[in-house]
Coordinates of C-alpha atoms in Angstrom, one line a residue:
M1 CA -58.0 -111.5 -83.5
S2 CA -58.4 -113.2 -80.1
T3 CA -55.4 -115.0 -78.8
R4 CA -56.6 -116.4 -75.6
A5 CA -56.0 -120.2 -75.2
G6 CA -58.8 -122.5 -74.2
R7 CA -58.4 -126.0 -72.9
R8 CA -61.0 -128.8 -72.9
G9 CA -60.6 -131.5 -70.4
E10 CA -57.4 -130.2 -68.9
V11 CA -56.4 -128.2 -65.8
D12 CA -54.5 -125.0 -66.3
D13 CA -51.1 -125.6 -64.6
G14 CA -49.8 -122.2 -65.7
W15 CA -48.3 -123.1 -69.1
L16 CA -49.5 -123.8 -72.5
R17 CA -47.0 -126.3 -74.0
A18 CA -46.4 -127.5 -77.5
W19 CA -44.4 -130.5 -78.5
S20 CA -42.5 -131.2 -81.7
V21 CA -44.2 -133.1 -84.5
A22 CA -41.9 -136.0 -84.0
D23 CA -42.9 -136.3 -80.3
V24 CA -46.6 -135.9 -81.1
R25 CA -46.5 -138.6 -83.7
A26 CA -44.6 -141.0 -81.3
A27 CA -47.3 -140.4 -78.7
E28 CA -50.0 -141.0 -81.2
D29 CA -48.5 -144.3 -82.2
L30 CA -48.3 -145.5 -78.6
L31 CA -51.9 -144.5 -78.1
L32 CA -53.2 -146.0 -81.3
A33 CA -51.6 -149.3 -80.4
R34 CA -53.9 -149.6 -77.4
T35 CA -57.0 -147.9 -78.7
P36 CA -59.8 -149.4 -80.8
S37 CA -59.5 -148.5 -84.5
G38 CA -61.0 -145.1 -85.2
A39 CA -61.5 -144.1 -81.6
L40 CA -59.0 -141.3 -81.6
M41 CA -60.5 -139.7 -84.7
Q42 CA -64.0 -139.9 -83.1
R43 CA -62.6 -138.1 -80.0
A44 CA -61.1 -135.4 -82.1
A45 CA -64.2 -135.1 -84.3
A46 CA -66.5 -134.8 -81.2
G47 CA -64.3 -132.0 -79.8
L48 CA -64.1 -130.2 -83.2
A49 CA -67.9 -130.5 -83.7
A50 CA -68.5 -129.0 -80.2
V51 CA -66.4 -126.0 -80.9
C52 CA -68.0 -125.5 -84.3
A53 CA -71.5 -125.7 -82.8
G54 CA -70.5 -123.2 -80.2
E55 CA -69.2 -120.8 -82.9
L56 CA -72.5 -121.2 -84.8
R57 CA -74.6 -120.5 -81.7
A58 CA -72.6 -117.4 -81.0
R59 CA -72.9 -116.2 -84.6
R60 CA -76.4 -117.3 -85.5
G61 CA -78.0 -118.3 -82.3
R62 CA -78.4 -121.9 -83.4
V63 CA -76.9 -124.8 -85.4
T64 CA -80.0 -125.7 -87.3
G65 CA -80.1 -124.0 -90.7
S66 CA -76.5 -123.0 -90.6
R67 CA -74.4 -123.3 -93.7
V68 CA -71.1 -125.1 -93.1
V69 CA -68.4 -125.7 -95.7
L70 CA -65.6 -128.3 -95.1
L71 CA -62.4 -127.9 -97.0
V72 CA -61.2 -131.5 -97.0
G73 CA -57.8 -132.9 -97.9
A74 CA -56.6 -136.4 -98.1
G75 CA -55.2 -136.8 -94.6
N76 CA -56.5 -137.3 -91.1
N77 CA -57.4 -133.7 -90.7
G78 CA -59.8 -134.1 -93.5
G79 CA -61.2 -137.2 -91.8
D80 CA -61.7 -135.2 -88.6
A81 CA -63.5 -132.5 -90.6
L82 CA -65.8 -135.0 -92.3
W83 CA -66.8 -136.8 -89.1
A84 CA -67.4 -133.4 -87.4
G85 CA -69.4 -132.3 -90.4
A86 CA -71.6 -135.4 -90.0
R87 CA -72.3 -134.5 -86.4
L88 CA -73.3 -131.0 -87.4
A89 CA -75.5 -132.3 -90.3
R90 CA -77.4 -134.5 -87.8
R91 CA -78.1 -131.3 -85.8
G92 CA -79.7 -129.6 -88.8
A93 CA -76.8 -127.8 -90.4
R94 CA -76.3 -127.8 -94.2
V95 CA -72.8 -129.2 -94.6
D96 CA -70.9 -129.2 -97.9
A97 CA -67.5 -130.9 -98.2
V98 CA -65.2 -129.5 -100.9
R99 CA -62.8 -132.2 -101.8
L100 CA -59.3 -130.9 -102.3
G101 CA -57.4 -134.2 -102.0
G102 CA -57.3 -137.2 -104.3
A103 CA -58.7 -139.8 -101.9
V104 CA -60.4 -138.3 -98.9
H105 CA -61.2 -140.3 -95.8
E106 CA -63.8 -142.8 -97.0
Q107 CA -65.6 -143.6 -93.8
G108 CA -65.8 -139.9 -92.8
L109 CA -67.2 -139.1 -96.2
A110 CA -69.7 -141.9 -96.0
A111 CA -70.8 -140.7 -92.5
L112 CA -71.3 -137.2 -93.8
L113 CA -73.4 -138.3 -96.8
A114 CA -75.5 -140.6 -94.6
A115 CA -76.2 -137.7 -92.3
G116 CA -77.5 -135.6 -95.2
G117 CA -74.3 -133.7 -96.0
R118 CA -73.1 -133.2 -99.6
Q119 CA -69.8 -133.3 -101.4
A120 CA -68.6 -130.8 -103.9
E121 CA -65.7 -130.2 -106.3
P122 CA -63.2 -127.4 -106.0
D123 CA -64.9 -125.5 -108.9
D124 CA -67.9 -125.1 -106.6
G125 CA -65.9 -124.0 -103.6
A126 CA -65.9 -120.2 -104.1
A127 CA -69.7 -120.1 -104.4
L128 CA -70.2 -122.2 -101.3
L129 CA -67.7 -120.2 -99.3
A130 CA -69.5 -117.0 -100.2
G131 CA -72.6 -118.2 -98.5
A132 CA -71.1 -120.0 -95.5
D133 CA -71.6 -119.3 -91.9
L134 CA -68.7 -121.4 -90.9
V135 CA -65.7 -122.9 -92.8
V136 CA -63.7 -125.9 -91.5
D137 CA -60.1 -126.1 -92.7
G138 CA -59.2 -129.7 -93.0
I139 CA -56.9 -129.4 -96.0
V140 CA -53.5 -130.6 -94.7
G141 CA -52.0 -131.6 -91.5
L142 CA -48.6 -132.3 -89.7
G143 CA -47.1 -134.1 -92.6
A144 CA -47.5 -131.5 -95.4
S145 CA -44.9 -129.1 -96.7
P146 CA -45.6 -125.5 -95.8
G147 CA -47.4 -123.5 -98.4
L148 CA -50.6 -124.5 -100.1
R149 CA -50.9 -125.4 -103.8
E150 CA -53.8 -125.0 -106.2
P151 CA -56.7 -125.4 -106.0
A152 CA -56.5 -125.1 -102.2
A153 CA -54.5 -121.8 -102.4
G154 CA -57.2 -120.1 -104.5
L155 CA -60.0 -121.1 -102.2
V156 CA -58.1 -120.0 -99.1
A157 CA -57.5 -116.6 -100.7
A158 CA -61.3 -116.3 -100.9
L159 CA -61.8 -116.8 -97.2
P160 CA -62.9 -113.8 -95.2
P161 CA -60.1 -112.1 -93.2
A162 CA -59.9 -113.6 -89.7
G163 CA -61.3 -111.4 -87.0
M164 CA -63.2 -109.1 -89.4
P165 CA -67.0 -108.8 -89.6
G166 CA -68.2 -111.1 -92.3
P167 CA -70.4 -114.0 -93.2
A168 CA -68.1 -116.9 -92.1
V169 CA -66.0 -117.9 -89.1
V170 CA -63.0 -120.1 -90.0
V171 CA -62.1 -123.0 -87.8
A172 CA -58.8 -124.8 -88.5
V173 CA -58.4 -128.5 -87.7
D174 CA -55.2 -129.0 -85.5
L175 CA -53.3 -126.2 -87.2
P176 CA -53.9 -123.7 -90.0
S177 CA -53.2 -125.5 -93.3
G178 CA -50.0 -124.3 -95.0
V179 CA -48.0 -123.2 -92.0
D180 CA -44.8 -125.1 -90.9
P181 CA -45.8 -127.1 -87.9
D182 CA -42.5 -127.0 -86.0
T183 CA -41.0 -123.6 -86.9
G184 CA -44.1 -121.5 -87.4
E185 CA -42.9 -120.2 -90.7
T186 CA -45.4 -119.3 -93.4
P187 CA -43.5 -119.3 -96.7
G188 CA -46.5 -119.6 -98.9
P189 CA -50.3 -119.5 -99.0
H190 CA -51.9 -120.6 -95.8
V191 CA -55.2 -120.5 -93.9
V192 CA -55.8 -117.7 -91.4
A193 CA -58.3 -118.9 -88.8
D194 CA -60.5 -117.4 -86.2
V195 CA -60.2 -120.6 -84.1
T196 CA -57.8 -123.5 -84.2
V197 CA -59.0 -126.7 -82.6
T198 CA -55.9 -128.7 -81.8
F199 CA -55.8 -132.3 -80.5
G200 CA -53.7 -133.8 -77.7
A201 CA -51.4 -130.8 -77.4
P202 CA -50.8 -127.6 -79.3
K203 CA -48.3 -127.8 -82.1
P204 CA -45.3 -125.4 -82.0
C205 CA -46.7 -123.3 -84.9
L206 CA -49.7 -122.3 -82.8
L207 CA -47.4 -120.5 -80.2
L208 CA -44.7 -119.2 -82.6
P209 CA -44.6 -116.3 -85.0
P210 CA -45.5 -115.7 -87.7
A211 CA -47.9 -118.7 -87.8
G212 CA -49.4 -117.9 -84.4
R213 CA -51.2 -115.0 -85.9
A214 CA -52.9 -117.4 -88.3
A215 CA -54.2 -119.6 -85.5
G216 CA -56.7 -117.3 -83.8
R217 CA -58.0 -118.6 -80.5
I218 CA -56.6 -122.0 -79.5
E219 CA -59.0 -124.7 -78.3
L220 CA -57.3 -127.8 -77.0
V221 CA -59.2 -131.1 -77.2
D222 CA -57.8 -133.9 -74.9
I223 CA -57.5 -137.2 -76.8
G224 CA -55.2 -138.9 -74.3
L225 CA -51.7 -138.0 -75.5
M226 CA -50.5 -136.2 -72.4
P227 CA -49.3 -139.2 -70.4
S228 CA -46.8 -139.9 -73.2
L229 CA -45.9 -136.4 -74.1
A230 CA -45.3 -135.3 -70.5
Q231 CA -42.2 -137.6 -70.6
Q232 CA -40.6 -135.4 -73.2
P233 CA -39.5 -131.8 -73.0
P234 CA -41.8 -129.4 -74.8
A235 CA -40.6 -127.4 -77.8
V236 CA -42.4 -124.2 -76.9
E237 CA -44.0 -122.9 -73.7
Q238 CA -46.3 -120.0 -73.2
P239 CA -47.4 -118.8 -69.8
T240 CA -51.1 -118.4 -68.9
A241 CA -52.3 -115.8 -66.5
A242 CA -52.0 -118.4 -63.7
G243 CA -48.5 -119.2 -64.7
V244 CA -47.5 -115.5 -64.6
A245 CA -49.1 -115.1 -61.2
A246 CA -47.4 -118.1 -59.8
A247 CA -43.9 -117.0 -60.9
W248 CA -44.2 -113.2 -60.2
P249 CA -41.9 -112.2 -57.3
V250 CA -44.0 -111.1 -54.3
P251 CA -42.3 -109.5 -51.3
G252 CA -42.7 -111.4 -48.0
P253 CA -43.1 -109.8 -44.6
E254 CA -39.4 -109.6 -44.0
A255 CA -38.6 -108.0 -47.4
D256 CA -36.6 -104.8 -47.7
K257 CA -35.6 -102.9 -50.8
Y258 CA -32.5 -105.0 -51.3
R259 CA -34.3 -108.3 -51.0
R260 CA -36.9 -107.0 -53.5
G261 CA -34.0 -106.1 -55.9
V262 CA -32.1 -103.0 -56.9
V263 CA -32.0 -102.2 -60.6
G264 CA -29.2 -100.1 -62.2
V265 CA -30.5 -98.2 -65.3
V266 CA -28.1 -96.9 -67.9
A267 CA -30.5 -95.2 -70.3
G268 CA -31.1 -92.0 -72.2
S269 CA -29.0 -89.4 -73.7
P270 CA -29.4 -85.6 -74.4
A271 CA -31.3 -86.5 -77.6
Y272 CA -33.4 -89.3 -76.0
T273 CA -34.2 -88.2 -72.5
G274 CA -37.6 -89.9 -72.5
A275 CA -36.0 -93.3 -72.7
A276 CA -34.4 -92.8 -69.3
V277 CA -37.7 -91.8 -67.8
L278 CA -39.6 -94.7 -69.3
A279 CA -37.0 -97.4 -68.4
V280 CA -36.8 -96.2 -64.8
G281 CA -40.6 -96.0 -64.7
G282 CA -41.0 -99.5 -66.0
A283 CA -38.7 -100.9 -63.3
L284 CA -40.4 -98.9 -60.5
H285 CA -43.9 -99.9 -61.5
A286 CA -43.0 -103.5 -61.9
G287 CA -42.0 -103.8 -58.3
A288 CA -38.2 -103.0 -58.0
G289 CA -37.2 -102.3 -54.5
M290 CA -35.0 -99.4 -55.7
V291 CA -33.8 -98.0 -59.0
R292 CA -30.4 -96.3 -59.5
Y293 CA -30.1 -94.2 -62.6
V294 CA -26.8 -93.6 -64.3
G295 CA -26.6 -91.0 -67.1
P296 CA -26.0 -87.5 -68.2
E297 CA -27.3 -84.5 -66.3
H298 CA -30.2 -83.6 -68.6
P299 CA -31.9 -87.0 -68.6
A300 CA -31.0 -87.3 -64.9
E301 CA -33.0 -84.1 -64.2
Q302 CA -36.0 -85.6 -66.0
V303 CA -35.7 -88.8 -64.0
R304 CA -35.6 -86.8 -60.7
L305 CA -38.6 -84.8 -61.9
H306 CA -40.7 -87.8 -62.8
W307 CA -39.5 -90.3 -60.3
P308 CA -38.4 -88.9 -56.9
E309 CA -38.2 -92.5 -55.7
A310 CA -35.2 -93.1 -58.0
V311 CA -31.7 -92.6 -56.9
V312 CA -29.4 -90.8 -59.4
G313 CA -25.8 -92.1 -59.3
S314 CA -23.8 -95.3 -59.0
G315 CA -24.0 -97.7 -56.1
R316 CA -25.0 -101.2 -55.2
V317 CA -27.3 -103.0 -57.7
Q318 CA -28.4 -106.5 -58.4
A319 CA -29.1 -106.2 -62.1
W320 CA -28.6 -103.8 -64.9
T321 CA -30.9 -102.4 -67.6
L322 CA -28.5 -101.1 -70.3
G323 CA -28.9 -99.1 -73.5
S324 CA -32.4 -97.8 -73.9
G325 CA -32.1 -94.4 -75.6
V326 CA -28.3 -94.6 -75.5
D327 CA -26.3 -93.1 -78.4
P328 CA -23.0 -95.1 -78.5
D329 CA -21.3 -92.3 -80.5
A330 CA -22.5 -89.4 -78.3
G331 CA -19.4 -89.1 -76.1
D332 CA -21.5 -88.6 -73.0
G333 CA -20.1 -91.5 -71.0
Q334 CA -23.0 -93.8 -71.6
A335 CA -21.2 -96.2 -73.8
D336 CA -18.5 -96.7 -71.1
A337 CA -21.3 -97.2 -68.5
V338 CA -22.9 -99.9 -70.7
R339 CA -19.5 -101.6 -71.1
A340 CA -19.0 -101.6 -67.3
G341 CA -22.4 -103.0 -66.7
L342 CA -21.8 -105.8 -69.2
A343 CA -18.6 -106.7 -67.5
S344 CA -20.0 -106.6 -64.0
G345 CA -21.0 -110.2 -63.9
L346 CA -24.6 -109.2 -62.9
P347 CA -27.7 -110.0 -64.8
C348 CA -28.1 -107.5 -67.6
V349 CA -30.9 -106.4 -70.0
V350 CA -29.1 -105.4 -73.2
D351 CA -31.3 -103.0 -75.2
A352 CA -31.2 -100.5 -78.0
G353 CA -27.9 -98.6 -77.9
A354 CA -26.2 -101.4 -76.0
L355 CA -27.2 -103.8 -78.8
A356 CA -25.6 -101.3 -81.3
L357 CA -22.4 -101.5 -79.3
L358 CA -22.4 -105.3 -79.5
A359 CA -23.0 -105.1 -83.3
S360 CA -19.8 -103.0 -83.7
D361 CA -17.6 -104.8 -81.1
A362 CA -16.7 -108.5 -81.5
G363 CA -14.9 -108.5 -78.2
L364 CA -18.0 -107.4 -76.4
R365 CA -20.1 -110.1 -78.1
G366 CA -17.5 -112.7 -77.2
A367 CA -17.8 -111.8 -73.5
L368 CA -21.6 -112.4 -73.4
A369 CA -23.0 -115.2 -71.3
G370 CA -26.3 -116.6 -70.1
H371 CA -27.0 -113.8 -67.6
H372 CA -27.2 -111.3 -70.4
V373 CA -30.6 -110.9 -72.0
L374 CA -30.5 -109.3 -75.4
T375 CA -33.8 -107.6 -76.4
P376 CA -33.7 -106.8 -80.1
H377 CA -36.5 -106.1 -82.5
A378 CA -36.3 -107.7 -85.9
G379 CA -34.1 -104.9 -87.4
E380 CA -31.7 -104.9 -84.5
L381 CA -31.5 -108.7 -84.7
A382 CA -30.7 -108.5 -88.4
R383 CA -27.8 -106.2 -87.7
L384 CA -26.5 -108.4 -84.9
L385 CA -26.6 -111.5 -87.2
T386 CA -24.9 -109.6 -89.9
A387 CA -22.0 -108.9 -87.4
V388 CA -22.1 -112.5 -86.1
R389 CA -21.8 -113.8 -89.7
G390 CA -18.8 -111.7 -90.4
G391 CA -20.6 -109.1 -92.5
S392 CA -22.8 -111.4 -94.5
E393 CA -25.9 -109.2 -94.9
V394 CA -29.0 -110.2 -93.1
D395 CA -32.1 -108.0 -93.6
R396 CA -35.1 -107.4 -91.4
A397 CA -37.4 -109.4 -93.8
E398 CA -35.3 -112.5 -93.3
V399 CA -35.7 -112.3 -89.5
E400 CA -39.4 -111.6 -89.8
A401 CA -39.9 -114.6 -92.0
R402 CA -37.9 -117.0 -89.8
P403 CA -37.9 -115.4 -86.3
L404 CA -37.3 -118.6 -84.3
A405 CA -34.3 -119.6 -86.4
A406 CA -32.9 -116.1 -86.2
A407 CA -33.3 -115.8 -82.5
R408 CA -31.8 -119.3 -82.0
E409 CA -28.8 -118.4 -84.1
L410 CA -28.0 -115.3 -82.1
A411 CA -28.5 -117.1 -78.8
G412 CA -26.2 -119.9 -80.0
A413 CA -23.5 -117.5 -81.3
T414 CA -23.4 -115.3 -78.2
G415 CA -24.3 -117.7 -75.3
A416 CA -26.9 -115.1 -74.2
T417 CA -30.6 -115.3 -73.7
V418 CA -32.5 -113.6 -76.5
L419 CA -35.8 -111.9 -76.3
L420 CA -37.0 -111.1 -79.8
K421 CA -39.7 -108.4 -79.7
G422 CA -42.7 -108.6 -81.9
A423 CA -46.5 -109.2 -82.0
T424 CA -45.5 -112.6 -80.6
T425 CA -42.4 -112.2 -78.4
V426 CA -39.9 -115.1 -78.7
V427 CA -37.5 -115.9 -75.8
V428 CA -34.7 -118.3 -76.6
P429 CA -32.7 -119.5 -73.5
A430 CA -29.0 -119.0 -73.2
G431 CA -27.1 -120.8 -75.9
G432 CA -30.2 -121.6 -78.0
G433 CA -31.1 -124.9 -76.3
G434 CA -34.1 -125.9 -74.2
P435 CA -37.8 -125.0 -74.7
V436 CA -38.5 -121.7 -76.4
R437 CA -40.8 -119.3 -74.5
T438 CA -43.4 -117.1 -76.2
A439 CA -45.8 -114.3 -75.1
R440 CA -48.6 -112.9 -77.2
Q441 CA -50.8 -110.8 -75.0
A442 CA -50.1 -107.4 -76.5
P443 CA -52.5 -105.3 -78.5
A444 CA -51.3 -103.8 -81.8
W445 CA -51.5 -100.3 -80.1
L446 CA -48.4 -101.3 -78.2
A447 CA -46.3 -100.6 -81.3
T448 CA -45.5 -97.1 -80.1
A449 CA -42.4 -95.1 -79.3
G450 CA -40.9 -95.9 -75.9
A451 CA -42.7 -99.2 -75.3
G452 CA -39.4 -101.1 -75.5
D453 CA -37.9 -98.9 -72.9
V454 CA -40.7 -99.8 -70.4
L455 CA -40.2 -103.4 -71.2
A456 CA -36.5 -103.1 -70.5
G457 CA -37.3 -101.7 -67.1
I458 CA -39.8 -104.4 -66.2
L459 CA -37.2 -107.1 -67.2
G460 CA -34.5 -105.4 -65.1
A461 CA -36.8 -105.5 -62.1
L462 CA -37.5 -109.2 -62.5
L463 CA -33.8 -110.0 -62.9
A464 CA -32.9 -108.0 -59.8
A465 CA -35.6 -110.0 -57.9
G466 CA -33.7 -113.2 -58.7
L467 CA -35.6 -114.7 -61.6
V468 CA -33.6 -116.7 -64.1
P469 CA -33.2 -114.9 -67.4
A470 CA -35.6 -117.0 -69.6
D471 CA -38.4 -116.8 -67.0
A472 CA -37.8 -113.1 -66.4
A473 CA -37.9 -112.4 -70.1
V474 CA -41.2 -114.1 -70.9
L475 CA -42.9 -112.8 -67.8
A476 CA -41.8 -109.3 -68.6
A477 CA -43.1 -109.6 -72.1
D478 CA -46.4 -111.1 -71.0
V479 CA -47.1 -108.5 -68.3
H480 CA -46.0 -105.7 -70.6
G481 CA -48.6 -106.8 -73.1
R482 CA -51.3 -107.2 -70.4
A483 CA -50.6 -103.7 -69.1
A484 CA -50.9 -102.3 -72.6
T485 CA -54.3 -104.0 -73.0
R486 CA -55.5 -102.6 -69.7
A487 CA -54.2 -99.1 -70.6
S488 CA -55.6 -99.2 -74.2
E489 CA -59.1 -100.4 -73.6
G490 CA -59.2 -100.7 -77.4
G491 CA -57.7 -97.4 -78.3
P492 CA -54.3 -95.7 -78.7
I493 CA -51.8 -95.6 -75.9
L494 CA -48.5 -94.0 -74.9
A495 CA -45.6 -95.9 -73.4
S496 CA -46.1 -94.0 -70.2
D497 CA -49.6 -95.3 -70.0
V498 CA -48.3 -98.8 -70.1
A499 CA -45.9 -98.2 -67.2
A500 CA -48.7 -96.6 -65.2
A501 CA -50.9 -99.6 -65.8
L502 CA -48.4 -102.1 -64.4
P503 CA -49.3 -102.1 -60.7
A504 CA -53.0 -102.8 -61.4
T505 CA -52.1 -105.4 -64.0
V506 CA -49.9 -107.3 -61.6
A507 CA -52.5 -106.9 -58.8
A508 CA -55.2 -108.4 -61.0
L509 CA -52.9 -111.4 -61.9
L510 CA -52.0 -112.0 -58.2
A511 CA -55.7 -111.9 -57.3
L512 CA -56.5 -114.9 -59.6

């Protein structure tokens, strides 16, 4: 599934931003008060029809003769779909509207019928979907509860899997029907789209897991909401390539290794020597001025062998990467080195074995602050929340179902910044407040051993360069994913391939 974001009528300022449903509705009310009746729906329908026509031309070479099925509910999204369908019908497409709501948008339906489109009942939906070139999801919108009910749920189950070769491309209107607009949760049946055409501004669910996977490519149609929305803080922000390039630390002519940033890395153990090599390699390839490695002799030998640029032993650093491949119970001194790093007052990446230490030590958790960046995957976050809740069991499935809520809870409980790793990475600023950051550039091949160690090294380099934790975390996740895409070229990769691809990835971004 493609995850690139497209914008219509808007300049890329480096961030794709989403506002809460309440803020979007308030902006819509202000705009409706000074806009002729029906004008906003026509703007939305025109943009939707343009995207649909583009998808049909890409798939069939033309709009004329294409078979389009509209899944239409009772709300405004259904009205947008009907008006867009009328435009496609006037261009020669066969358009059938399957009515899934009680009273669909009357003017939109009349326009579709006048243009030669047809209406159908749910019982006819499965047969129409089987022969469709394009399906438009206009079932429900911002006001609906997550999870679709019958008959919509049954028809959605018959849709082709998004991103797979098949007869139909699925285009969602504003958001995939059935997902939670504000949290991105997907507690029931929902549409999985190839493309989502969203109006005014993306909705949080389009940038958050797990619903972001259901959105496909995002196409933003400007309908005039931004002047009002820009007065409010966004709920979610996701950097574009331009945003990453603008924020990435680039050394000036007077730079030396200390100005570029020195990272201390406490990683690896006799059982996990590779973690030390990968974390150090991630920091070096991301642009750290120098890396100091602290660890037992065997992983230290491997660091010397792989990275003669690294310095083995303690000394002056500006940030720490702590815990990758560390066994807290090994008795090799690494647990004490992690504790010292946490207590140093310097920015710290807290990964893997360091997270295990936090889960077992309430005193360590109580000493966390905003300069600590916790980097758990879902299982590690579940164990941390179990500890935070005093032993009330939290399992991985709960975190995966509600990742934003889980990451916010941990950030609020610890005062630290939280980077929750996953197909879409979620970064919650220290304490759980402020806009959430997300990154979703990674290919599925990045789910490989050692990838998190490389990410920890990248993040340490950015913290040492002076970036604030939330910015450093989302940039590290974004570039980590882009480097994986470059290294993969569609096939399997190793974590070391990702580290090796970092310099070229950063160079390509800075050349934009």
